[in-house]
Coordinates of C-alpha atoms and ligand atoms in Angstrom, one line a residue:
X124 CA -20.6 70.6 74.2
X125 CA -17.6 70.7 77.2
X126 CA -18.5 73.3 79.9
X127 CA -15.5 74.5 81.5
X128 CA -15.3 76.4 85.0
X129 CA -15.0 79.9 85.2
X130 CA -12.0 79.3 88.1
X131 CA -10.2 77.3 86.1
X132 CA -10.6 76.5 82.4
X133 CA -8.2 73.5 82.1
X134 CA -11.6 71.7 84.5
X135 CA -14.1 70.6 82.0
X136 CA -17.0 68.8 82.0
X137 CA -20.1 67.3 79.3
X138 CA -23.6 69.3 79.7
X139 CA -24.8 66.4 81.9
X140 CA -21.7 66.6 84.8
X141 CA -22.3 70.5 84.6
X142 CA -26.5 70.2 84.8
X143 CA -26.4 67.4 88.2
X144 CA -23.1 69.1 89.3
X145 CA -24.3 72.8 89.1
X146 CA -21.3 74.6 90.6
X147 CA -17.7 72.9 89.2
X148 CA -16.1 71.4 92.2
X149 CA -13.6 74.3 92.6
X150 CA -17.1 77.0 93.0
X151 CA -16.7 78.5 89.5
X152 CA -19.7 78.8 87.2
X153 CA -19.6 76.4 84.1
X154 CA -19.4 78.0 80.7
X155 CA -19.8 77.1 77.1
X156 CA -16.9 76.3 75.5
X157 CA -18.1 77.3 72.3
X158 CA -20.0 79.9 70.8
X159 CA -22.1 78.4 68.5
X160 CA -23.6 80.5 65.6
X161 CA -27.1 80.1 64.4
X162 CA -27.5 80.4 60.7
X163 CA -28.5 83.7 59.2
X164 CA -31.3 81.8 57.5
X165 CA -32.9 81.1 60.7
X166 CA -32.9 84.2 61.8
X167 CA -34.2 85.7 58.5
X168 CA -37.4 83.5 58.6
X169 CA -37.3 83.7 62.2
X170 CA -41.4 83.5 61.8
X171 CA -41.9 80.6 59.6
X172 CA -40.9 78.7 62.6
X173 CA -42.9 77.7 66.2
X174 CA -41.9 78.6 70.0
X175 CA -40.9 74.9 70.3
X176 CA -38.9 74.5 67.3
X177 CA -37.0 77.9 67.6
X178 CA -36.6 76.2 71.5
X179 CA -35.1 73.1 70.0
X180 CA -32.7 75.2 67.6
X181 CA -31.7 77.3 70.0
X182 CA -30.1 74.7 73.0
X183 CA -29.2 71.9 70.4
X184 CA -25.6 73.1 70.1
X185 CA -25.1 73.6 73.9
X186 CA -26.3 69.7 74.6
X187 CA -24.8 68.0 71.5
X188 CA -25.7 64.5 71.0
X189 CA -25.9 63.8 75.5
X190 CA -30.0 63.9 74.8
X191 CA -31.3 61.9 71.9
X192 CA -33.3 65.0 69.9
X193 CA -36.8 63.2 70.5
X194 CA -36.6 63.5 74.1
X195 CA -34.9 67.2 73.9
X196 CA -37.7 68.3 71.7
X197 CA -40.5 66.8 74.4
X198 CA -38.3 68.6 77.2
X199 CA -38.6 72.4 74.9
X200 CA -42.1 71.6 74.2
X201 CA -43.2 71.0 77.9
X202 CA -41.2 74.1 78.8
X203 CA -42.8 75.9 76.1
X204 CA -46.1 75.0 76.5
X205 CA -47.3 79.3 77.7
X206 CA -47.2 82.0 75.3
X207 CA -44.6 84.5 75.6
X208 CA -46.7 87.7 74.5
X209 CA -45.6 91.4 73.7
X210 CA -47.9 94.0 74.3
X211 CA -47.7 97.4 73.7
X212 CA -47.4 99.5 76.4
X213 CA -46.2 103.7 74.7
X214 CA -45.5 104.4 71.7
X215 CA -42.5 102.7 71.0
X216 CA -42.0 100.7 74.5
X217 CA -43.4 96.9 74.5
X218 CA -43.4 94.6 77.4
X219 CA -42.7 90.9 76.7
X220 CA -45.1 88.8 79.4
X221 CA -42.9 86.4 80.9
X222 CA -45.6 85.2 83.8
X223 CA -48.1 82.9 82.1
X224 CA -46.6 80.0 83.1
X225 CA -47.6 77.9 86.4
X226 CA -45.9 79.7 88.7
X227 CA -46.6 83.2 86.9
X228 CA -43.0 84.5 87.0
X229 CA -40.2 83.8 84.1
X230 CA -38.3 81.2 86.5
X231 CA -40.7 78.8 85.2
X232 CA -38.9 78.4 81.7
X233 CA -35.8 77.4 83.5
X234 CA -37.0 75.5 86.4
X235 CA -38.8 73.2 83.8
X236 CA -36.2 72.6 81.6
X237 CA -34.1 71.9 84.3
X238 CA -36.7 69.3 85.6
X239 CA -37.1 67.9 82.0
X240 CA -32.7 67.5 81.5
X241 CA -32.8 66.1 85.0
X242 CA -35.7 63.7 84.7
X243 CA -33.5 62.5 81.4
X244 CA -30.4 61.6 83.2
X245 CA -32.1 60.0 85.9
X246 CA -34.0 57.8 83.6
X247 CA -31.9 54.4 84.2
X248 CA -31.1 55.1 88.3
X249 CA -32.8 53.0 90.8
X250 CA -31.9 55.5 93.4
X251 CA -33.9 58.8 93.5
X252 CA -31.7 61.9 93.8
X253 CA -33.5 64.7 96.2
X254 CA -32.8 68.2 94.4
X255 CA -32.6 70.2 97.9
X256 CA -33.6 74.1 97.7
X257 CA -34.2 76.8 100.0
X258 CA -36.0 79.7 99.0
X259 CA -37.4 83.4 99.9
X260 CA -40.3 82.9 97.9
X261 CA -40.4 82.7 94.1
X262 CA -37.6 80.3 93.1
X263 CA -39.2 77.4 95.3
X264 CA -42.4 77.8 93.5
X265 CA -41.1 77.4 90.3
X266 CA -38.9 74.9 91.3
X267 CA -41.5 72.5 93.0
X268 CA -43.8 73.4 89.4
X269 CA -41.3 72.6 87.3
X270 CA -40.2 68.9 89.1
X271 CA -43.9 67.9 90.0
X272 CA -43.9 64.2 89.1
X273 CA -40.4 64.1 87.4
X274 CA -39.6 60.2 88.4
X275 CA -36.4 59.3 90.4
X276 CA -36.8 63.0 91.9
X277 CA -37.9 63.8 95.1
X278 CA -37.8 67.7 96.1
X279 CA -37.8 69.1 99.6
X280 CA -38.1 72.7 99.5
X281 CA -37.0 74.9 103.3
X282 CA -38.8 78.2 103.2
X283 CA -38.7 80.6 106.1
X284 CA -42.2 80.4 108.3
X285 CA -44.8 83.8 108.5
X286 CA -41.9 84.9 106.1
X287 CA -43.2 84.0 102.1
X288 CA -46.3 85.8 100.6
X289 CA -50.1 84.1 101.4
X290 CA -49.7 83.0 97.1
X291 CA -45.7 81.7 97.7
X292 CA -46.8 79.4 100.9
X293 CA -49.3 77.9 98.6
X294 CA -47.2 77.2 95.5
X295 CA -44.6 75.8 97.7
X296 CA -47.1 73.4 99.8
X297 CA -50.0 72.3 98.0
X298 CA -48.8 70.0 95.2
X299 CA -47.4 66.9 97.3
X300 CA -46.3 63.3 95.4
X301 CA -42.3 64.4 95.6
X302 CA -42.8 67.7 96.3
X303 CA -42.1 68.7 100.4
X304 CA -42.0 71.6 102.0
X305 CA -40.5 72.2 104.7
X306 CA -41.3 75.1 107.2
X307 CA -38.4 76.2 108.7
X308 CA -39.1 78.7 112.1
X309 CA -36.1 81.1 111.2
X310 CA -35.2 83.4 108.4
X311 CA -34.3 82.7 104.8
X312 CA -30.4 83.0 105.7
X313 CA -31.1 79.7 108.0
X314 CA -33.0 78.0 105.5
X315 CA -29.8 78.8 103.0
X316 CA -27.4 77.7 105.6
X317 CA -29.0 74.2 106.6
X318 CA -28.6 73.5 102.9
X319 CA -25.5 74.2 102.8
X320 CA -24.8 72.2 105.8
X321 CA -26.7 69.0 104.6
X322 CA -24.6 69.5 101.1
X323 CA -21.2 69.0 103.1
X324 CA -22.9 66.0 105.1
X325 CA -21.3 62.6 103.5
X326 CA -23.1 60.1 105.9
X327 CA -26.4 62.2 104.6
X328 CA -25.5 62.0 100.8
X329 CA -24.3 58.0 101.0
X330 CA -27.8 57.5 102.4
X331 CA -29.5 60.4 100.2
X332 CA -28.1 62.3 97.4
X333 CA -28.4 65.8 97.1
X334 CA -28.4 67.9 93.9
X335 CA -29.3 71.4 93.6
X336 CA -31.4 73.4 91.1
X337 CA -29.4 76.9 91.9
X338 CA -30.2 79.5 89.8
X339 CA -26.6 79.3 88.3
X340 CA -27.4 75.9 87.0
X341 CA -26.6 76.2 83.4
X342 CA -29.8 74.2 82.5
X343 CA -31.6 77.0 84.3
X344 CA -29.6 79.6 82.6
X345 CA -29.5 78.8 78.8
X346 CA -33.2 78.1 77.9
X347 CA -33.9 81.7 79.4
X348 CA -32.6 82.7 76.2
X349 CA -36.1 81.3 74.2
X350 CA -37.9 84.1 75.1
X351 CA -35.6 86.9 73.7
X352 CA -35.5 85.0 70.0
X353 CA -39.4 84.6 71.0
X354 CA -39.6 88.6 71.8
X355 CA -37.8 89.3 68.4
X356 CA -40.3 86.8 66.5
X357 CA -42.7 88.8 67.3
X358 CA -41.6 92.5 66.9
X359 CA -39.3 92.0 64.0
X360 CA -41.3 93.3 60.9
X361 CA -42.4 96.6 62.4
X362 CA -39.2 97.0 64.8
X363 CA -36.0 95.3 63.6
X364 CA -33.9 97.3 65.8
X365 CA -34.2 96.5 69.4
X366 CA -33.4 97.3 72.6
X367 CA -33.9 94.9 75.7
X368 CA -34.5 96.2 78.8
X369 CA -34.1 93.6 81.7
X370 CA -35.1 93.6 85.5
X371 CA -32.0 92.3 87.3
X372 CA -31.0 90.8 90.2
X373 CA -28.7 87.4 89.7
X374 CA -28.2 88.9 86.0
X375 CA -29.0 85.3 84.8
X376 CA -31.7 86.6 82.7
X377 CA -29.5 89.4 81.1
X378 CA -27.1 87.4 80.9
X379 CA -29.2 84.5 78.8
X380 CA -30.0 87.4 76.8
X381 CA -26.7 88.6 75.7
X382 CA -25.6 84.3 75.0
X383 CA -28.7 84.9 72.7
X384 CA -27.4 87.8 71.0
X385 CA -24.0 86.4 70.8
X386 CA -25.3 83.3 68.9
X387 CA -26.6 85.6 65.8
X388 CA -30.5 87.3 67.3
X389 CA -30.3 90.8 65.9
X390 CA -30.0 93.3 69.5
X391 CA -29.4 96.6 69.0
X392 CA -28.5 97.1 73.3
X393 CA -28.7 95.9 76.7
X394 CA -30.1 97.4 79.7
X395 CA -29.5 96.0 83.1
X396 CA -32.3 97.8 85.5
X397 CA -31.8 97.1 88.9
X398 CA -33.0 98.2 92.0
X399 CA -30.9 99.8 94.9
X400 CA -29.0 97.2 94.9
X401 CA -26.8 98.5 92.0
X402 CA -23.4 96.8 92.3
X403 CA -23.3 96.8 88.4
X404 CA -24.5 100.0 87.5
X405 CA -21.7 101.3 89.8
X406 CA -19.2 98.6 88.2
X407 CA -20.1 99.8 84.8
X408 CA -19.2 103.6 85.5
X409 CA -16.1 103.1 87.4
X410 CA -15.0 99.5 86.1
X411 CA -14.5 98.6 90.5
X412 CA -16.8 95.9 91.7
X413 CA -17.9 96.4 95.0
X414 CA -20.5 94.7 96.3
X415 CA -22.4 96.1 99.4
X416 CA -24.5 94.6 101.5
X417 CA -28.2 93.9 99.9
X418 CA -31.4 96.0 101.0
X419 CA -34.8 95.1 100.8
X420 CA -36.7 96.6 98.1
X421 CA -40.5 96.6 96.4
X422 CA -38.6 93.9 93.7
X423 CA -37.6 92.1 96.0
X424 CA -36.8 89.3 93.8
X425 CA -33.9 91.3 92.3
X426 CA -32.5 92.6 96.1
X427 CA -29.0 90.9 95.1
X428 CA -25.8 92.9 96.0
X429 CA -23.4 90.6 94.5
X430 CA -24.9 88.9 91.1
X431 CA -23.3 85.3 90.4
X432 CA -23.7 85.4 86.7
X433 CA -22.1 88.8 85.9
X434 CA -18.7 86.7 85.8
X435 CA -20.6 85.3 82.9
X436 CA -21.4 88.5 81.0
X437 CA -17.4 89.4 81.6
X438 CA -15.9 86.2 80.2
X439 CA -18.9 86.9 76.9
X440 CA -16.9 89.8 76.6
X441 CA -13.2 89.2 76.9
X442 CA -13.7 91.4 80.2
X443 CA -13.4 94.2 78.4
X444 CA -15.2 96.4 79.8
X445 CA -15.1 99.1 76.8
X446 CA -16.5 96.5 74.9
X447 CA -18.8 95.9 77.3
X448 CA -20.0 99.1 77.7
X449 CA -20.9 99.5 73.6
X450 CA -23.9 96.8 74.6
X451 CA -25.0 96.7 78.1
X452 CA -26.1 100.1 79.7
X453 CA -26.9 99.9 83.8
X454 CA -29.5 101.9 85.8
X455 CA -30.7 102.2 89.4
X456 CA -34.1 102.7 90.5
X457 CA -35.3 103.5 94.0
X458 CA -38.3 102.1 95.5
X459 CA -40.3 105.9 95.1
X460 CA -39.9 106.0 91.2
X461 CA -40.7 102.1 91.0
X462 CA -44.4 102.8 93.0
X463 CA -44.9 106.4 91.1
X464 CA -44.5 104.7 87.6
X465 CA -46.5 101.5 88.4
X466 CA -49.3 104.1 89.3
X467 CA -48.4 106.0 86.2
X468 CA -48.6 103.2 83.7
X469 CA -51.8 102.1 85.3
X470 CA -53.4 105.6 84.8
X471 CA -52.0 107.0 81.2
X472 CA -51.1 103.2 79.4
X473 CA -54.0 101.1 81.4
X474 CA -51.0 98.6 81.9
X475 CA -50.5 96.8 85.1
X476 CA -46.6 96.5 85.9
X477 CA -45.5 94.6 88.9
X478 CA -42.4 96.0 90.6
X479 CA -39.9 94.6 88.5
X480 CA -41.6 94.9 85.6
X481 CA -41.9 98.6 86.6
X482 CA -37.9 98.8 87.3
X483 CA -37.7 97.3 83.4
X484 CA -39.8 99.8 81.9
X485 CA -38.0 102.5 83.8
X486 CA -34.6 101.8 82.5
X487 CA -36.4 101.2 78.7
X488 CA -37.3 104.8 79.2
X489 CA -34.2 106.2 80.0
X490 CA -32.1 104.8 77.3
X491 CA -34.4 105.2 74.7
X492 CA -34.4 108.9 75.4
X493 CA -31.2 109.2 73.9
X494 CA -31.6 106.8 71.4
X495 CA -35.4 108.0 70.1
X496 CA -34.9 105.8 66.7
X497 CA -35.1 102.9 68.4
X498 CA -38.1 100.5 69.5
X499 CA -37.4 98.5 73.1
X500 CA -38.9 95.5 75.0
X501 CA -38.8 95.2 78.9
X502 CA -39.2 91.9 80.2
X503 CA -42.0 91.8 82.3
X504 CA -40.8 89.2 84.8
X505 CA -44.0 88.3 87.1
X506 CA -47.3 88.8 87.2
X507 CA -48.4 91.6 89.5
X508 CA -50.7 89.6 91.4
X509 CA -47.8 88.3 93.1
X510 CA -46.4 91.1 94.6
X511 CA -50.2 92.9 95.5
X512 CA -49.6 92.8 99.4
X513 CA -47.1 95.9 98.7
X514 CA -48.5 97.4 95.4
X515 CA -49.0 101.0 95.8
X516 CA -52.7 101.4 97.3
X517 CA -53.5 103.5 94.6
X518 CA -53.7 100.4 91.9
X519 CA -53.8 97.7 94.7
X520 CA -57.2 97.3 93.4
X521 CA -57.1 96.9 89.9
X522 CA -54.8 94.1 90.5
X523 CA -56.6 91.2 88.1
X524 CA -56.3 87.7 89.7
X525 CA -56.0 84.6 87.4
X526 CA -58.4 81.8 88.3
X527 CA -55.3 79.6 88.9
X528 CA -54.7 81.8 91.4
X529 CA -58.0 81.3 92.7
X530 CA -57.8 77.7 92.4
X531 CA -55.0 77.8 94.7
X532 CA -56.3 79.6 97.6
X533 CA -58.9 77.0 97.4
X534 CA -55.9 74.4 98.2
X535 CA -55.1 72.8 101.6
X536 CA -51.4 73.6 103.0
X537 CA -49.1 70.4 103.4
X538 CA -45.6 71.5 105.2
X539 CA -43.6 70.2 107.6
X540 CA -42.7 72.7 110.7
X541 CA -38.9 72.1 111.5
X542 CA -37.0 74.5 113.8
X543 CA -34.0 75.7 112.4
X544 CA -31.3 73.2 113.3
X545 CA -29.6 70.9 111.2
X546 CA -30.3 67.8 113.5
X547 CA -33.9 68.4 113.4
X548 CA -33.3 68.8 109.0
X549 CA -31.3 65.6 109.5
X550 CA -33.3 63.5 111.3
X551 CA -36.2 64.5 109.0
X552 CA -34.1 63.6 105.5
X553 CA -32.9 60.7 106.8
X554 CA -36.1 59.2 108.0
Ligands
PLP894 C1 -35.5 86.2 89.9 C2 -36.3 87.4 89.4 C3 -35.7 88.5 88.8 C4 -34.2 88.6 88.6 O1 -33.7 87.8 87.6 P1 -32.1 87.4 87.6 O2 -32.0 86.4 86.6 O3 -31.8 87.0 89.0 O4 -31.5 88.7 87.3 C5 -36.5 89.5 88.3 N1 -37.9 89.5 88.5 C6 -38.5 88.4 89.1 C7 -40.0 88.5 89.3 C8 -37.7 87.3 89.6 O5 -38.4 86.3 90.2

């Protein structure tokens, strides 16, 4: 499969150039260059088949022949290796449980298939490659997870000190081997812009090079859409017409979701749920997109003002936005109804939603009230335990907390404290 750049289509590139490449050298995202249609069959008999081989069915025709099928098959298996559950929450609203896996949130799925494409590419390289992130909590979790012991990758992670949750500072520092994390005294902006700086550094790559595992990454992107053709497994006999209803911040997740549909799984509609930081519910009204600047929220994994893979959702449809608009509804949610339904759902459904979770379920809600024939699923994007410093103190303590989550407390912190200057990064990554 070619991926060619969103800036410029003439630039193309094989799956591998686009995975250790990320961004295209011009900035643009890379995209498919085909559509390619799963057979009705599959679909029909969706159940006779495991996680791991729907996995394997699903990404085959966006790799083609650039990763032997043994090795792409151990690469799905080792992503899919946690269940992907649905559980009822009302009457006809289900959430699918997208935080069983190490890190407890979806990321997971991507990061490790990521890792697993990387790891493959690397195979014959003496040199290892150092996949540089900074994060504001959740990605660099899922990120160190997902590369633990890949060989010929080394991972330094820059996190903003006193600034990630007690859980986050311990995913990010406890594993070791080729995972480092580095604490950075300065905010996340700093962390993002000595990454940026060491990216543009030549005398740092000849020495070192850099790759990134950026959320945009297409091998982060397409395996996300597993979990929607898992979803539909699932609900299929009882509730063939679905809606999905998807936290969003980056809109990669929707967006995996809507490559899904447009490969053949039945979806009835799209909801985008944000928080306030609703650039595309405002773009889908009035067709302008206007970015503002981002506020903090409760979902604070989703406080994104200007989301780098709606270009993708655009170029699925033509931009048309008309088009558009017959699939993919958009809803805000303040920060009040996100607390007063997390309290709700607790005390009439006995279900614990986290805050994005809880921004899911609300836009679910909404749309199926004018659509009451149909059944929905709202991803349920991270276990609540994970955001239980600012749950509402109502629930705070009904929170349930995972032994692994135990197990980690349990675990000593390794980071390095850097201030936040480039020399001092430098110096460190050149050592
Ligand atoms: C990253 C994240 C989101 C947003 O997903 P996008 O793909 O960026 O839209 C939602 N919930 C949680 C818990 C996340 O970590």
């Amino acid at each position: 499969m070619q991926y060619f750049s969103l800036q410029n289509r003439q630039h193309k590139v094989n799956f591998e150039t686009a995975v250790v490449q990320g961004l295209a050298p011009d900035k643009g995202l890379y995209f498919p260059e085909q559509i390619p249609l799963l057979d009705k069959d599959f679909i029909t008999h969706l159940d006779d088949y495991t996680d791991q081989e729907i996995g394997l069915k699903v990404i085959c025709p966006f790799i083609g022949d650039e990763i032997p099928k043994e090795e792409l098959s151990k690469i799905v298996n080792n992503t899919l290796h946690f269940p992907f559950p649905v559980q009822k929450v009302t009457g006809h609203t289900y959430a699918l449980e997208l935080f069983h896996g190490p890190t407890l949130a979806f990321k997971d799925v991507g990061a490790r298939f990521m890792a697993g494409c990387l790891g493959y590419f690397r195979r014959n390289s003496s040199e290892p490659v150092t996949v540089l992130v900074a994060t504001s909590g959740d990605t660099g979790g899922a990120v160190a997870s997902g590369f633990y012991n890949v060989p010929g990758v080394e991972v330094v992670i820059l996190y903003p000190s006193q600034k990630v949750s007690t859980l986050q500072e311990k995913q990010l520092t406890t594993l070791g081997n080729n995972i480092h994390a580095l604490e950075i005294e300065g905010t996340f902006d700093d962390c993002q812009q000595l990454v940026k700086t060491a990216f543009l550094d030549a005398a740092l790559q000849a020495r070192r090079p850099l790759t990134s595992a950026n959320s945009i990454n297409v091998a982060r992107w397409l395996p996300q859409m597993f979990y929607y053709f898992l979803a539909y497994k699932q609900m299929k006999a009882a509730h063939p017409r679905l809606v999905f209803s998807v936290p969003s911040g980056n809109f990669g997740n929707i967006c995996a979701g809507m490559m899904a549909a447009a490969i053949g799984l039945p979806v009835s509609h799209f909801v985008a749920a944000t928080n306030i930081n609703d650039t595309v519910p405002r773009f889908m009204a009035s067709g302008r997109y206007e970015p503002s600047k981002a506020s903090p929220t409760l979902s604070n994994a989703m406080d994104v003002a200007d989301p780098s893979n709606f270009v993708r959702i655009l170029e699925l449809f033509n931009n048309n936005l008309p088009a558009l608009q017959n699939k993919l509804t958009a809803y805000s949610f303040n920060d009040r109804d996100t607390a007063r339904t997390m309290e709700q759902v607790w005390k009439e459904n006995h279900y614990m939603l986290d805050p994005h979770g809880a921004v899911g379920f609300m836009g679910l809600q909404r749309y199926l009230e004018q659509a009451p024939e149909l059944s929905g699923v709202f991803l349920e994007t991270a276990h609540p335990v994970k955001f239980e410093d600012t749950a509402p103190k109502a629930i705070r303590e009904e929170i349930y907390t995972p032994a692994k989550v135990m197990a980690l407390y349990g675990k000593e912190k390794k980071a390095t404290l850097l201030p936040a200057d480039y020399t001092a990064l430098k110096n460190w990554l050149m050592r």
